[in-house]
CSV table of C-alpha atoms in Angstrom, one decimal:
chain,number,residue,atom,x,y,z
A,29,MET,CA,-17.5,-56.0,27.7
A,30,SER,CA,-14.9,-55.3,25.5
A,31,ALA,CA,-14.8,-51.3,24.5
A,32,ASN,CA,-13.2,-51.0,20.8
A,33,ARG,CA,-11.4,-48.1,20.9
A,34,GLU,CA,-8.6,-47.1,19.1
A,35,GLY,CA,-5.3,-46.0,20.8
A,36,PRO,CA,-3.3,-42.5,20.1
A,37,GLY,CA,-1.6,-43.8,18.0
A,38,ALA,CA,-3.9,-46.3,15.5
A,39,LYS,CA,-4.4,-45.4,12.0
A,40,LEU,CA,-7.6,-42.6,10.8
A,41,SER,CA,-10.0,-44.2,8.3
A,42,PRO,CA,-9.4,-42.8,4.8
A,43,GLN,CA,-12.8,-40.9,5.7
A,44,ALA,CA,-11.5,-39.6,8.9
A,45,SER,CA,-8.3,-38.3,7.0
A,46,LEU,CA,-10.2,-36.8,4.3
A,47,TRP,CA,-11.8,-34.8,6.9
A,48,LEU,CA,-8.5,-33.5,8.4
A,49,ALA,CA,-6.6,-32.4,5.1
A,50,VAL,CA,-10.3,-30.2,4.2
A,51,ALA,CA,-10.3,-28.5,7.4
A,52,ALA,CA,-6.4,-27.8,7.0
A,53,ALA,CA,-7.1,-26.6,4.0
A,54,ILE,CA,-9.4,-24.1,5.3
A,55,THR,CA,-7.3,-23.4,8.2
A,56,GLY,CA,-4.6,-22.7,5.3
A,57,PHE,CA,-6.7,-20.5,3.1
A,58,ALA,CA,-8.2,-18.3,6.1
A,59,ALA,CA,-4.5,-17.8,7.0
A,60,VAL,CA,-3.9,-16.2,3.7
A,61,TYR,CA,-6.6,-14.3,3.4
A,62,GLY,CA,-6.4,-12.7,6.7
A,63,THR,CA,-3.0,-11.3,5.6
A,64,LEU,CA,-4.6,-10.5,1.2
A,65,GLY,CA,-7.8,-10.0,1.8
A,66,GLY,CA,-10.4,-7.7,3.6
A,67,SER,CA,-13.5,-7.9,6.0
A,68,ASP,CA,-16.8,-6.3,3.4
A,69,ASN,CA,-17.1,-3.6,6.0
A,70,GLY,CA,-16.0,-0.8,4.0
A,71,THR,CA,-12.5,-1.1,5.6
A,72,GLY,CA,-10.7,-1.9,2.5
A,73,ALA,CA,-9.7,-4.8,0.3
A,74,LEU,CA,-5.9,-4.9,2.2
A,75,LYS,CA,-4.4,-5.3,5.2
A,76,ALA,CA,-0.9,-3.7,6.7
A,77,ALA,CA,1.9,-4.6,5.1
A,78,PRO,CA,4.1,-7.0,7.9
A,79,ASP,CA,6.5,-3.9,8.1
A,80,ALA,CA,3.7,-1.4,8.4
A,81,GLN,CA,2.0,-4.4,11.3
A,82,LYS,CA,5.3,-4.3,13.4
A,83,ALA,CA,5.7,0.0,12.8
A,84,ALA,CA,1.8,0.5,14.3
A,85,SER,CA,3.1,-1.3,17.6
A,86,ALA,CA,6.2,0.6,18.0
A,87,PRO,CA,6.5,3.6,19.5
A,88,SER,CA,5.3,6.6,17.0
A,89,SER,CA,8.6,8.7,15.7
A,90,GLY,CA,10.2,9.5,12.7
A,91,GLU,CA,12.9,6.7,13.8
A,92,ALA,CA,10.5,4.4,13.4
A,93,THR,CA,10.5,5.1,9.6
A,94,ALA,CA,13.8,6.1,8.9
A,95,GLY,CA,15.2,2.8,8.3
A,96,LYS,CA,12.7,1.5,6.4
A,97,LEU,CA,14.0,2.3,2.7
A,98,ALA,CA,17.1,-0.6,2.7
A,99,ALA,CA,13.9,-2.4,1.9
A,100,PHE,CA,13.2,-0.4,-1.7
A,101,VAL,CA,13.2,-3.0,-4.3
A,102,ARG,CA,14.7,-1.5,-7.3
A,103,LYS,CA,13.7,-2.4,-11.1
A,104,ASN,CA,16.7,-1.9,-13.2
A,105,PRO,CA,15.5,-1.2,-16.1
A,106,PRO,CA,12.2,0.4,-15.3
A,107,VAL,CA,9.3,-1.6,-15.9
A,108,ALA,CA,5.6,-1.4,-17.2
A,109,LEU,CA,2.7,-0.6,-14.9
A,110,ALA,CA,-0.5,-2.1,-15.5
A,111,GLU,CA,-3.5,0.8,-16.0
A,112,PHE,CA,-5.9,1.8,-13.6
A,113,SER,CA,-8.3,5.0,-13.1
A,114,PHE,CA,-8.8,6.9,-9.8
A,115,THR,CA,-11.2,10.4,-8.5
A,116,ASP,CA,-9.1,13.5,-7.7
A,117,GLY,CA,-10.9,15.9,-5.5
A,118,THR,CA,-13.1,17.5,-7.6
A,119,GLY,CA,-15.0,14.1,-8.8
A,120,LYS,CA,-12.7,13.9,-12.0
A,121,THR,CA,-11.3,10.6,-12.9
A,122,ARG,CA,-7.4,10.8,-13.7
A,123,THR,CA,-4.6,7.9,-14.9
A,124,LEU,CA,-1.0,7.8,-14.6
A,125,ALA,CA,-1.1,9.7,-17.9
A,126,ASP,CA,-2.1,12.3,-16.7
A,127,PHE,CA,1.2,13.1,-15.2
A,128,SER,CA,2.8,12.1,-17.9
A,129,GLY,CA,6.4,14.1,-18.1
A,130,LYS,CA,6.7,14.2,-14.0
A,131,THR,CA,8.3,11.5,-11.9
A,132,VAL,CA,5.6,10.3,-9.5
A,133,LEU,CA,6.1,9.3,-6.0
A,134,LEU,CA,2.8,6.7,-5.8
A,135,ASN,CA,1.9,5.9,-2.2
A,136,LEU,CA,-0.7,3.5,-1.7
A,137,TRP,CA,-2.7,4.1,1.5
A,138,ALA,CA,-6.1,4.2,3.3
A,139,THR,CA,-7.7,5.3,6.5
A,140,TRP,CA,-8.1,2.7,8.2
A,141,CYS,CA,-3.9,2.5,8.2
A,142,ALA,CA,-2.0,3.3,11.4
A,143,PRO,CA,1.0,3.3,9.6
A,144,CYS,CA,-0.1,5.3,6.3
A,145,ARG,CA,-0.9,8.0,9.6
A,146,GLU,CA,2.5,7.8,10.5
A,147,GLU,CA,4.3,8.1,7.4
A,148,MET,CA,1.9,11.2,6.0
A,149,PRO,CA,3.6,14.0,7.2
A,150,SER,CA,6.9,12.7,5.3
A,151,LEU,CA,5.2,12.5,2.2
A,152,ASP,CA,3.4,16.5,2.6
A,153,ARG,CA,6.5,17.7,3.6
A,154,LEU,CA,8.4,16.3,0.4
A,155,GLN,CA,5.9,17.6,-1.7
A,156,LYS,CA,6.1,20.9,-0.7
A,157,GLU,CA,10.1,21.2,-0.8
A,158,LEU,CA,10.1,19.2,-4.1
A,159,GLY,CA,6.7,19.0,-5.8
A,160,SER,CA,7.0,20.6,-9.3
A,161,ASP,CA,6.2,20.8,-12.8
A,162,THR,CA,8.5,17.6,-13.1
A,163,PHE,CA,7.8,15.7,-9.4
A,164,GLU,CA,4.7,14.9,-7.6
A,165,VAL,CA,3.6,12.9,-5.0
A,166,VAL,CA,0.0,11.2,-5.3
A,167,ALA,CA,-1.3,10.1,-1.8
A,168,LEU,CA,-4.3,7.7,-3.5
A,169,ALA,CA,-6.5,6.6,-0.9
A,170,VAL,CA,-7.2,2.6,-1.8
A,171,ASP,CA,-9.9,2.9,0.6
A,172,ARG,CA,-13.8,2.1,0.0
A,173,THR,CA,-15.0,5.2,2.4
A,174,GLY,CA,-14.8,7.5,-1.1
A,175,VAL,CA,-12.9,10.8,-1.7
A,176,GLU,CA,-14.9,12.6,1.1
A,177,ALA,CA,-13.1,10.4,3.9
A,178,ALA,CA,-9.6,10.3,2.6
A,179,GLY,CA,-10.0,14.5,2.5
A,180,LYS,CA,-11.2,14.4,5.9
A,181,PHE,CA,-8.9,12.2,7.0
A,182,LEU,CA,-6.0,14.6,5.0
A,183,LYS,CA,-7.4,17.6,6.8
A,184,SER,CA,-7.4,15.5,10.7
A,185,ILE,CA,-3.2,15.1,10.7
A,186,GLY,CA,-2.8,18.7,9.1
A,187,VAL,CA,-2.0,18.0,5.6
A,188,GLU,CA,-1.3,20.8,3.8
A,189,HIS,CA,0.6,19.9,0.2
A,190,LEU,CA,-0.7,16.5,-1.2
A,191,LYS,CA,-3.5,16.7,-3.7
A,192,LEU,CA,-6.9,14.0,-3.0
A,193,TYR,CA,-7.1,11.5,-4.8
A,194,ALA,CA,-9.1,8.1,-3.9
A,195,ASP,CA,-10.0,4.6,-5.5
A,196,PRO,CA,-13.1,3.3,-3.5
A,197,THR,CA,-13.1,0.3,-6.3
A,198,THR,CA,-9.6,-0.9,-4.6
A,199,LYS,CA,-9.2,-1.9,-8.0
A,200,SER,CA,-5.6,0.0,-8.6
A,201,GLY,CA,-4.6,-2.2,-5.4
A,202,THR,CA,-4.9,-5.5,-7.3
A,203,ALA,CA,-3.9,-3.8,-10.8
A,204,LEU,CA,-0.5,-3.1,-9.3
A,205,ARG,CA,-0.3,-6.4,-7.4
A,206,VAL,CA,-0.1,-4.9,-3.9
A,207,LEU,CA,-0.4,-6.6,-0.9
A,208,GLY,CA,-0.1,-4.3,2.2
A,209,MET,CA,-0.6,-0.5,3.1
A,210,PRO,CA,0.9,1.6,3.0
A,211,THR,CA,2.8,0.9,-0.5
A,212,THR,CA,5.0,3.4,-2.4
A,213,ILE,CA,5.9,3.1,-6.2
A,214,LEU,CA,8.7,5.3,-7.7
A,215,VAL,CA,7.5,6.1,-11.2
A,216,THR,CA,9.5,7.7,-14.2
A,217,ALA,CA,8.8,10.3,-16.6
A,218,ASP,CA,7.4,7.9,-19.1
A,219,GLY,CA,5.3,5.9,-16.5
A,220,LYS,CA,7.1,3.1,-15.5
A,221,GLU,CA,8.0,1.8,-11.9
A,222,ALA,CA,11.2,2.2,-10.7
A,223,GLY,CA,11.1,0.7,-8.2
A,224,ARG,CA,8.4,0.0,-4.7
A,225,LEU,CA,8.9,-0.5,-1.0
A,226,ALA,CA,6.1,-1.7,1.0
A,227,GLY,CA,5.8,-0.3,3.8
A,228,PRO,CA,6.0,3.0,5.7
A,229,ALA,CA,9.0,5.6,5.1
A,230,ALA,CA,10.7,8.7,6.1
A,231,TRP,CA,10.2,10.2,2.6
A,232,ASP,CA,11.4,13.1,3.1
A,233,SER,CA,15.2,11.7,4.6
A,234,ASP,CA,18.2,12.4,2.4
A,235,GLU,CA,17.9,8.6,1.1
A,236,ALA,CA,14.8,8.8,-0.2
A,237,LYS,CA,15.6,11.7,-2.0
A,238,LYS,CA,18.5,10.4,-3.6
A,239,LEU,CA,16.6,7.4,-4.8
A,240,ILE,CA,14.0,9.8,-6.5
A,241,ALA,CA,16.9,12.4,-8.0
A,242,ALA,CA,18.1,8.6,-9.8
A,243,ALA,CA,14.4,8.0,-11.0
A,244,ARG,CA,14.7,11.4,-12.2
A,245,GLN,CA,17.8,11.4,-14.7
């Protein structure tokens, strides 16, 4: 009795080809979601940026972030930013308009982000050194765990000079077209984006201070 079996080189039926195409599309979507999306367990809507993922597996040191500023993407001329809101440590709703007249280094981070923990002390030192009526580091926790958890995180790593800001809705990440954490956006005194960096960096380095000084001119 002969069996009607298809060999390795046999052509697939139209139905089989269709199912293979659907399976490939689903696999592709899952790969994209794993990079840009997040789970629904309250850990946030964004994943660590590609550079940040590499930094997370590297030894934790200042050298791990010192050269990242080469990837800073300048906007020349600066471009307008989408409007969004967030909450400060007192529960008050804030927007970037509240910082009008200040150059702002807007750092988007999350409590679950290991590279964010790595770079946060440099942001704290920068705020201590340059914080004034004309400059502020705004470290915004884009994290569903909210203000309380963000405050505990900052306290646990010894942050002393950064004010507490959080966006538990995570809508700011979408408005700013942020694809991963951390992402830092340099904002001019009139509220426009002068440039951004995806991934961690040594923000109190001389190179970073030069970028900030250029935006303040």
